[in-house]
Short mmCIF file of C-alpha atoms and ligand atoms in Angstrom, two decimals:
data_model
loop_
_atom_site.label_atom_id
_atom_site.label_comp_id
_atom_site.label_asym_id
_atom_site.label_seq_id
_atom_site.Cartn_x
_atom_site.Cartn_y
_atom_site.Cartn_z
CA MET A 180 47.46 -81.77 -65.45
CA LYS A 181 45.96 -84.49 -63.27
CA THR A 182 43.48 -87.26 -64.12
CA ILE A 183 41.89 -89.93 -61.93
CA ALA A 184 40.12 -93.17 -62.83
CA PRO A 185 38.48 -95.52 -60.30
CA GLY A 186 38.46 -99.31 -60.29
CA ARG A 187 35.14 -101.15 -60.36
CA VAL A 188 33.54 -104.12 -58.69
CA ASN A 189 30.81 -105.96 -60.53
CA LEU A 190 27.88 -106.59 -58.18
CA ILE A 191 26.07 -108.93 -60.59
CA GLY A 192 26.02 -109.78 -64.31
CA ASP A 193 29.28 -111.46 -65.30
CA HIS A 194 30.16 -112.87 -68.72
CA THR A 195 27.07 -111.23 -70.20
CA ASP A 196 28.57 -108.04 -71.68
CA TYR A 197 30.13 -109.55 -74.81
CA THR A 198 26.75 -110.92 -75.92
CA GLY A 199 25.00 -107.56 -75.43
CA GLY A 200 23.59 -108.51 -72.03
CA LEU A 201 23.05 -106.70 -68.72
CA VAL A 202 25.64 -105.87 -66.05
CA PHE A 203 25.49 -103.98 -62.74
CA PRO A 204 28.96 -102.84 -61.62
CA MET A 205 29.89 -99.90 -59.41
CA ALA A 206 33.02 -97.75 -59.54
CA ILE A 207 34.89 -98.03 -56.21
CA ASP A 208 36.98 -95.79 -53.99
CA ARG A 209 40.32 -97.02 -55.32
CA TRP A 210 41.95 -94.97 -58.06
CA THR A 211 44.68 -94.70 -60.65
CA VAL A 212 46.07 -91.17 -60.83
CA CYS A 213 48.09 -89.69 -63.70
CA GLU A 214 49.84 -86.43 -62.82
CA GLY A 215 52.26 -84.33 -64.85
CA ALA A 216 52.46 -81.80 -67.67
CA ILE A 217 51.11 -81.51 -71.21
CA THR A 218 53.99 -81.44 -73.75
CA GLN A 219 54.27 -80.82 -77.47
CA ASP A 220 56.16 -84.05 -78.23
CA ALA A 221 56.05 -87.67 -76.99
CA ILE A 222 53.96 -89.42 -74.31
CA THR A 223 56.42 -90.21 -71.52
CA LEU A 224 55.11 -92.08 -68.48
CA THR A 225 56.57 -93.59 -65.34
CA SER A 226 54.72 -95.59 -62.69
CA ALA A 227 55.15 -96.02 -58.97
CA ASP A 228 54.33 -99.73 -59.26
CA GLN A 229 55.79 -100.79 -62.60
CA GLU A 230 59.35 -100.81 -63.94
CA GLY A 231 60.83 -98.48 -66.51
CA THR A 232 59.85 -95.41 -68.52
CA VAL A 233 57.32 -95.72 -71.35
CA ASN A 234 57.95 -93.51 -74.37
CA VAL A 235 55.42 -93.34 -77.20
CA PRO A 236 56.08 -90.86 -80.04
CA LEU A 237 53.06 -88.84 -81.19
CA GLY A 238 51.45 -90.42 -84.25
CA ALA A 239 52.88 -93.90 -83.52
CA THR A 240 50.84 -96.98 -84.45
CA PHE A 241 50.26 -99.75 -81.87
CA ASP A 242 53.48 -101.52 -80.88
CA SER A 243 52.76 -105.00 -79.51
CA ALA A 244 56.45 -105.47 -78.61
CA MET A 245 56.59 -102.29 -76.47
CA GLN A 246 58.99 -102.40 -73.51
CA PRO A 247 58.49 -102.15 -70.59
CA SER A 248 55.49 -104.40 -71.21
CA TRP A 249 52.92 -102.18 -69.41
CA GLY A 250 53.71 -99.72 -72.21
CA ARG A 251 51.48 -101.84 -74.50
CA TYR A 252 48.48 -100.25 -72.78
CA VAL A 253 49.89 -96.76 -73.32
CA SER A 254 50.71 -97.55 -76.95
CA ALA A 255 47.21 -98.97 -77.53
CA VAL A 256 45.49 -95.95 -75.94
CA ALA A 257 47.62 -93.43 -77.85
CA SER A 258 47.21 -95.20 -81.21
CA LEU A 259 43.41 -94.98 -80.84
CA ILE A 260 43.08 -91.50 -79.32
CA LYS A 261 45.53 -89.98 -81.84
CA PRO A 262 46.25 -87.03 -79.49
CA HIS A 263 47.37 -83.60 -80.71
CA HIS A 264 49.74 -83.21 -77.76
CA GLY A 265 52.01 -85.32 -75.59
CA VAL A 266 52.28 -85.68 -71.84
CA ALA A 267 55.07 -86.24 -69.33
CA ALA A 268 53.49 -87.78 -66.24
CA HIS A 269 53.73 -90.21 -63.35
CA LEU A 270 51.16 -92.88 -62.50
CA THR A 271 50.16 -94.11 -59.06
CA THR A 272 47.37 -96.48 -58.11
CA THR A 273 45.51 -97.90 -55.13
CA ILE A 274 43.77 -100.55 -57.29
CA PRO A 275 45.38 -103.97 -56.88
CA VAL A 276 46.68 -105.19 -60.25
CA GLY A 277 45.42 -108.53 -61.59
CA ALA A 278 42.67 -108.79 -58.97
CA GLY A 279 39.61 -108.45 -61.22
CA LEU A 280 38.91 -104.85 -60.14
CA SER A 281 39.67 -103.35 -63.59
CA SER A 282 43.08 -101.88 -62.89
CA SER A 283 43.78 -102.02 -66.65
CA ALA A 284 40.59 -100.15 -67.64
CA ALA A 285 41.40 -97.51 -64.99
CA LEU A 286 44.91 -97.18 -66.43
CA GLU A 287 43.51 -96.76 -69.94
CA LEU A 288 41.02 -94.08 -68.89
CA ALA A 289 43.52 -92.21 -66.69
CA ILE A 290 45.89 -91.97 -69.68
CA ALA A 291 43.07 -91.21 -72.14
CA TYR A 292 41.88 -88.17 -70.16
CA ALA A 293 45.48 -86.91 -70.06
CA LEU A 294 45.52 -87.02 -73.88
CA THR A 295 42.06 -85.67 -74.72
CA ASP A 296 39.09 -83.95 -73.13
CA SER A 297 36.96 -83.64 -76.24
CA ILE A 298 35.32 -87.03 -76.49
CA THR A 299 32.09 -88.27 -74.88
CA PRO A 300 32.36 -90.86 -72.07
CA THR A 301 30.61 -93.54 -74.16
CA GLU A 302 32.85 -92.96 -77.20
CA LEU A 303 35.88 -93.00 -74.95
CA ALA A 304 34.74 -96.26 -73.31
CA LEU A 305 34.34 -97.90 -76.75
CA LEU A 306 37.82 -96.76 -77.80
CA MET A 307 39.32 -97.96 -74.51
CA GLN A 308 37.62 -101.36 -74.91
CA GLN A 309 39.49 -101.58 -78.23
CA ALA A 310 42.69 -100.50 -76.46
CA GLU A 311 42.26 -103.30 -73.90
CA GLN A 312 41.72 -105.85 -76.68
CA LEU A 313 44.77 -104.57 -78.60
CA ALA A 314 47.01 -104.61 -75.53
CA THR A 315 45.96 -108.05 -74.26
CA GLY A 316 44.69 -109.91 -77.33
CA VAL A 317 41.63 -110.94 -75.24
CA PRO A 318 38.14 -110.18 -76.71
CA THR A 319 36.84 -108.47 -73.56
CA GLY A 320 33.49 -106.68 -73.36
CA ILE A 321 32.49 -103.07 -72.68
CA MET A 322 31.51 -103.32 -68.98
CA ASP A 323 34.70 -102.13 -67.28
CA GLN A 324 35.45 -99.13 -69.47
CA LEU A 325 31.81 -97.98 -69.68
CA CYS A 326 31.30 -98.25 -65.92
CA ILE A 327 34.50 -96.34 -65.14
CA ALA A 328 33.67 -93.69 -67.76
CA THR A 329 30.08 -93.04 -66.67
CA ALA A 330 29.78 -93.90 -62.94
CA ARG A 331 28.16 -91.51 -60.45
CA GLU A 332 28.89 -91.13 -56.76
CA GLY A 333 26.56 -93.19 -54.58
CA MET A 334 25.22 -95.13 -57.57
CA GLY A 335 25.62 -98.50 -59.23
CA THR A 336 25.83 -98.50 -63.04
CA LEU A 337 23.23 -100.68 -64.77
CA ILE A 338 24.47 -101.12 -68.34
CA ASP A 339 22.56 -102.54 -71.28
CA CYS A 340 25.53 -103.76 -73.30
CA GLU A 341 23.42 -103.99 -76.47
CA SER A 342 22.21 -100.35 -76.61
CA LEU A 343 24.98 -99.05 -74.28
CA ALA A 344 22.23 -97.31 -72.25
CA VAL A 345 23.40 -96.57 -68.72
CA THR A 346 20.99 -96.27 -65.77
CA HIS A 347 22.34 -95.04 -62.45
CA ILE A 348 20.74 -96.83 -59.51
CA PRO A 349 21.28 -95.70 -55.90
CA ILE A 350 23.30 -98.06 -53.74
CA PRO A 351 21.45 -98.20 -50.40
CA THR A 352 23.39 -96.86 -47.45
CA ASP A 353 22.06 -99.50 -45.06
CA VAL A 354 24.03 -102.31 -46.70
CA GLU A 355 27.78 -102.68 -47.21
CA PHE A 356 29.80 -104.26 -49.99
CA VAL A 357 33.06 -105.94 -49.03
CA VAL A 358 35.65 -107.09 -51.56
CA GLN A 359 37.99 -109.93 -50.66
CA PHE A 360 41.07 -110.69 -52.72
CA ILE A 361 41.49 -114.39 -53.55
CA ALA A 362 44.26 -114.85 -56.12
CA HIS A 363 46.16 -112.98 -58.84
CA ARG A 364 45.21 -113.78 -62.39
CA THR A 365 45.30 -112.36 -65.90
CA LEU A 366 42.67 -113.00 -68.54
CA GLU A 367 45.50 -113.51 -71.07
CA GLY A 368 46.10 -117.25 -71.21
CA SER A 369 42.83 -117.94 -69.34
CA GLU A 370 39.75 -119.62 -70.82
CA TYR A 371 38.04 -116.21 -71.25
CA SER A 372 38.45 -116.35 -75.06
CA ASP A 373 37.04 -119.91 -75.08
CA ARG A 374 33.93 -118.68 -73.26
CA VAL A 375 33.45 -115.91 -75.82
CA ARG A 376 33.76 -118.54 -78.60
CA GLU A 377 31.29 -120.89 -76.86
CA CYS A 378 28.75 -118.06 -76.63
CA THR A 379 29.22 -117.34 -80.34
CA GLU A 380 28.60 -121.03 -80.97
CA ALA A 381 25.37 -120.90 -78.94
CA GLU A 382 24.27 -117.83 -80.93
CA SER A 383 24.89 -119.62 -84.22
CA VAL A 384 22.21 -122.12 -83.11
CA ILE A 385 19.61 -119.96 -81.32
CA GLY A 386 20.42 -116.36 -82.31
CA PRO A 387 21.42 -113.48 -79.99
CA LEU A 388 21.57 -114.73 -76.38
CA ARG A 389 20.19 -111.39 -75.24
CA HIS A 390 16.88 -112.21 -76.89
CA ALA A 391 16.86 -115.98 -76.32
CA SER A 392 14.83 -117.84 -73.69
CA LEU A 393 15.49 -121.01 -71.71
CA ASN A 394 13.15 -122.82 -74.14
CA ASP A 395 15.51 -121.87 -76.99
CA VAL A 396 18.46 -123.28 -75.05
CA ALA A 397 16.82 -126.72 -75.25
CA HIS A 398 17.73 -126.70 -78.98
CA ILE A 399 21.45 -126.60 -78.28
CA GLY A 400 22.73 -130.17 -78.56
CA ASP A 401 26.25 -129.67 -77.25
CA GLU A 402 26.12 -130.04 -73.45
CA THR A 403 28.90 -127.49 -72.76
CA VAL A 404 27.51 -124.83 -75.10
CA HIS A 405 24.04 -125.49 -73.64
CA ARG A 406 25.32 -124.67 -70.13
CA ARG A 407 27.14 -121.53 -71.26
CA ALA A 408 23.94 -120.21 -72.89
CA ARG A 409 21.88 -121.09 -69.81
CA HIS A 410 24.24 -119.03 -67.64
CA VAL A 411 23.99 -115.95 -69.86
CA ILE A 412 20.19 -116.04 -70.12
CA THR A 413 19.60 -116.60 -66.41
CA GLU A 414 22.28 -114.05 -65.45
CA ASN A 415 20.64 -111.29 -67.53
CA GLN A 416 17.39 -111.91 -65.64
CA ARG A 417 19.22 -111.91 -62.28
CA VAL A 418 20.66 -108.46 -63.03
CA LEU A 419 17.17 -107.03 -63.45
CA ASP A 420 15.83 -108.86 -60.40
CA PHE A 421 18.82 -107.72 -58.31
CA THR A 422 18.43 -104.02 -59.13
CA GLN A 423 14.74 -104.26 -58.29
CA ALA A 424 15.37 -106.11 -55.02
CA LEU A 425 17.97 -103.52 -54.04
CA ALA A 426 15.65 -100.62 -54.87
CA SER A 427 12.81 -102.11 -52.83
CA GLY A 428 15.05 -102.85 -49.84
CA ASN A 429 14.64 -106.60 -50.22
CA TYR A 430 18.22 -107.44 -49.29
CA SER A 431 17.74 -111.15 -48.60
CA GLU A 432 16.33 -111.55 -52.12
CA ALA A 433 19.26 -109.52 -53.56
CA GLY A 434 21.74 -111.66 -51.61
CA GLN A 435 20.08 -114.86 -52.81
CA LEU A 436 20.49 -113.65 -56.41
CA MET A 437 24.22 -113.06 -55.80
CA ARG A 438 24.56 -116.65 -54.56
CA GLU A 439 22.66 -117.98 -57.57
CA SER A 440 24.87 -115.91 -59.85
CA HIS A 441 27.95 -117.48 -58.29
CA GLU A 442 26.51 -120.99 -58.65
CA SER A 443 25.78 -120.35 -62.31
CA LEU A 444 29.26 -118.89 -63.00
CA SER A 445 30.82 -121.85 -61.23
CA HIS A 446 28.71 -124.72 -62.62
CA ASP A 447 27.34 -123.56 -65.96
CA PHE A 448 30.01 -121.11 -67.06
CA ALA A 449 33.03 -122.76 -65.35
CA VAL A 450 34.97 -119.56 -64.59
CA SER A 451 35.24 -119.93 -60.79
CA THR A 452 37.88 -121.85 -58.84
CA GLN A 453 37.56 -124.29 -55.93
CA GLN A 454 39.10 -121.67 -53.64
CA MET A 455 36.55 -119.05 -54.68
CA ASP A 456 33.68 -121.52 -54.25
CA ASN A 457 34.89 -122.34 -50.74
CA VAL A 458 35.27 -118.68 -49.75
CA VAL A 459 31.81 -117.77 -51.09
CA GLU A 460 30.26 -120.71 -49.23
CA SER A 461 31.86 -119.82 -45.91
CA LEU A 462 31.05 -116.11 -46.30
CA CYS A 463 27.38 -116.94 -46.94
CA ALA A 464 27.24 -118.82 -43.62
CA ILE A 465 28.26 -115.73 -41.59
CA PRO A 466 25.37 -113.95 -39.79
CA GLY A 467 24.76 -110.54 -41.38
CA VAL A 468 25.86 -111.67 -44.85
CA TYR A 469 23.09 -111.41 -47.48
CA GLY A 470 25.06 -112.91 -50.35
CA SER A 471 28.45 -113.29 -51.97
CA ARG A 472 29.85 -114.10 -55.42
CA MET A 473 32.94 -114.05 -57.56
CA THR A 474 33.25 -110.78 -59.48
CA GLY A 475 34.64 -109.96 -62.92
CA GLY A 476 36.28 -112.35 -65.36
CA GLY A 477 36.96 -115.07 -62.78
CA PHE A 478 39.73 -117.74 -62.70
CA GLY A 479 40.89 -115.97 -59.51
CA GLY A 480 40.54 -112.30 -58.66
CA CYS A 481 38.09 -111.23 -55.97
CA VAL A 482 34.75 -112.10 -54.39
CA VAL A 483 32.21 -109.43 -53.44
CA THR A 484 29.90 -109.77 -50.46
CA MET A 485 26.80 -107.81 -49.52
CA CYS A 486 26.23 -107.57 -45.76
CA ALA A 487 24.54 -105.62 -42.99
CA PRO A 488 26.57 -102.60 -41.80
CA GLY A 489 29.24 -103.49 -39.27
CA THR A 490 29.39 -107.22 -40.16
CA GLU A 491 32.97 -108.28 -39.42
CA LEU A 492 34.53 -109.67 -42.59
CA ASP A 493 38.05 -109.78 -44.00
CA GLY A 494 38.57 -107.52 -47.00
CA TRP A 495 37.86 -103.91 -48.02
CA ARG A 496 34.56 -102.09 -47.63
CA VAL A 497 34.04 -100.33 -50.94
CA GLN A 498 32.01 -97.20 -51.65
CA PRO A 499 30.40 -96.16 -54.94
CA VAL A 500 32.29 -93.23 -56.50
CA GLY A 501 32.08 -91.06 -59.63
CA ALA A 502 33.61 -91.54 -63.08
CA ALA A 503 37.14 -91.08 -64.44
CA ARG A 504 37.95 -87.44 -65.23
CA ARG A 505 40.52 -84.74 -65.53
CA VAL A 506 40.72 -82.96 -62.18
CA ASP A 507 43.07 -80.10 -63.06
C1 GLA B 107 36.36 -108.90 -67.60
C2 GLA B 107 36.07 -108.19 -68.92
C3 GLA B 107 34.65 -107.67 -68.96
C4 GLA B 107 33.65 -108.75 -68.59
C5 GLA B 107 34.08 -109.49 -67.32
C6 GLA B 107 33.16 -110.66 -67.01
O1 GLA B 107 36.32 -107.98 -66.55
O2 GLA B 107 36.98 -107.12 -69.11
O3 GLA B 107 34.38 -107.13 -70.23
O4 GLA B 107 33.45 -109.66 -69.66
O5 GLA B 107 35.41 -109.93 -67.38
O6 GLA B 107 31.90 -110.20 -66.70
#
């Protein structure tokens, strides 16, 4: 038995998923692999990168005190999948942990496919979103799990996080995406939960942000909440504009939208860092670079840059790959 699950980089549309907005991530050529044997008893996992052996009895409920601590993800996944069999397997990964490239969602899906193969990708993504929330206590959205569960090779994954409709959009081969690692972070203990609360506050004044306009935002008195709402509404529009610009080969327009997205995440949504702002600014000044932005939850992690092929930049060139699956 062997399963693989890729990481993802979000090209545009951050902090929009938990209000039913639009996101455009792509699964990347870095993977978590789970390899071993199906058993009739417990789930027993070891990892090349993490300490200890995780042992979860079949039928166990979620154990928030699980040791070693990465076992919380295994416990969360198992408690939701309720598998009819166990597994004894070893995990390896080429996705950097804590870098905003969804190493945790890849872990969840790699384990999930080892425990079941009779669930649709969308149902699995919803369950694994719950697993992430259980394991971390952070009210994260659906983007990471749904992208990793439904991605197609060569395509970006446009997700409508309200209907969960997925549209696969070709990633042009005459541009490159480069990911640069900036700093380790976890969303636990970050202001991620505060941002979710601020969006809920905005919605209590003007209704669902997905259906609100900038005119509606004018009715929000609180300056901070006003800015958060403005980010979400403008970011949803940028996702649509970006996919169209990419499809029509208008790369300078697409790059400009990435820069605007970064500005908005930094100023209105306050999830960037000075270091990320500086890196994005210097990357954008390099000839051949169309645009650059922070990617994912923020507060550290990575920036993603779109550039002409062959542009010399630090970081990893990433390719769009297919979804998590069982491979044998
Ligand atoms: C993290 C979450 C996602 C999403 C992004 C920000 O990656 O897991 O659900 O909210 O942050 O876009």
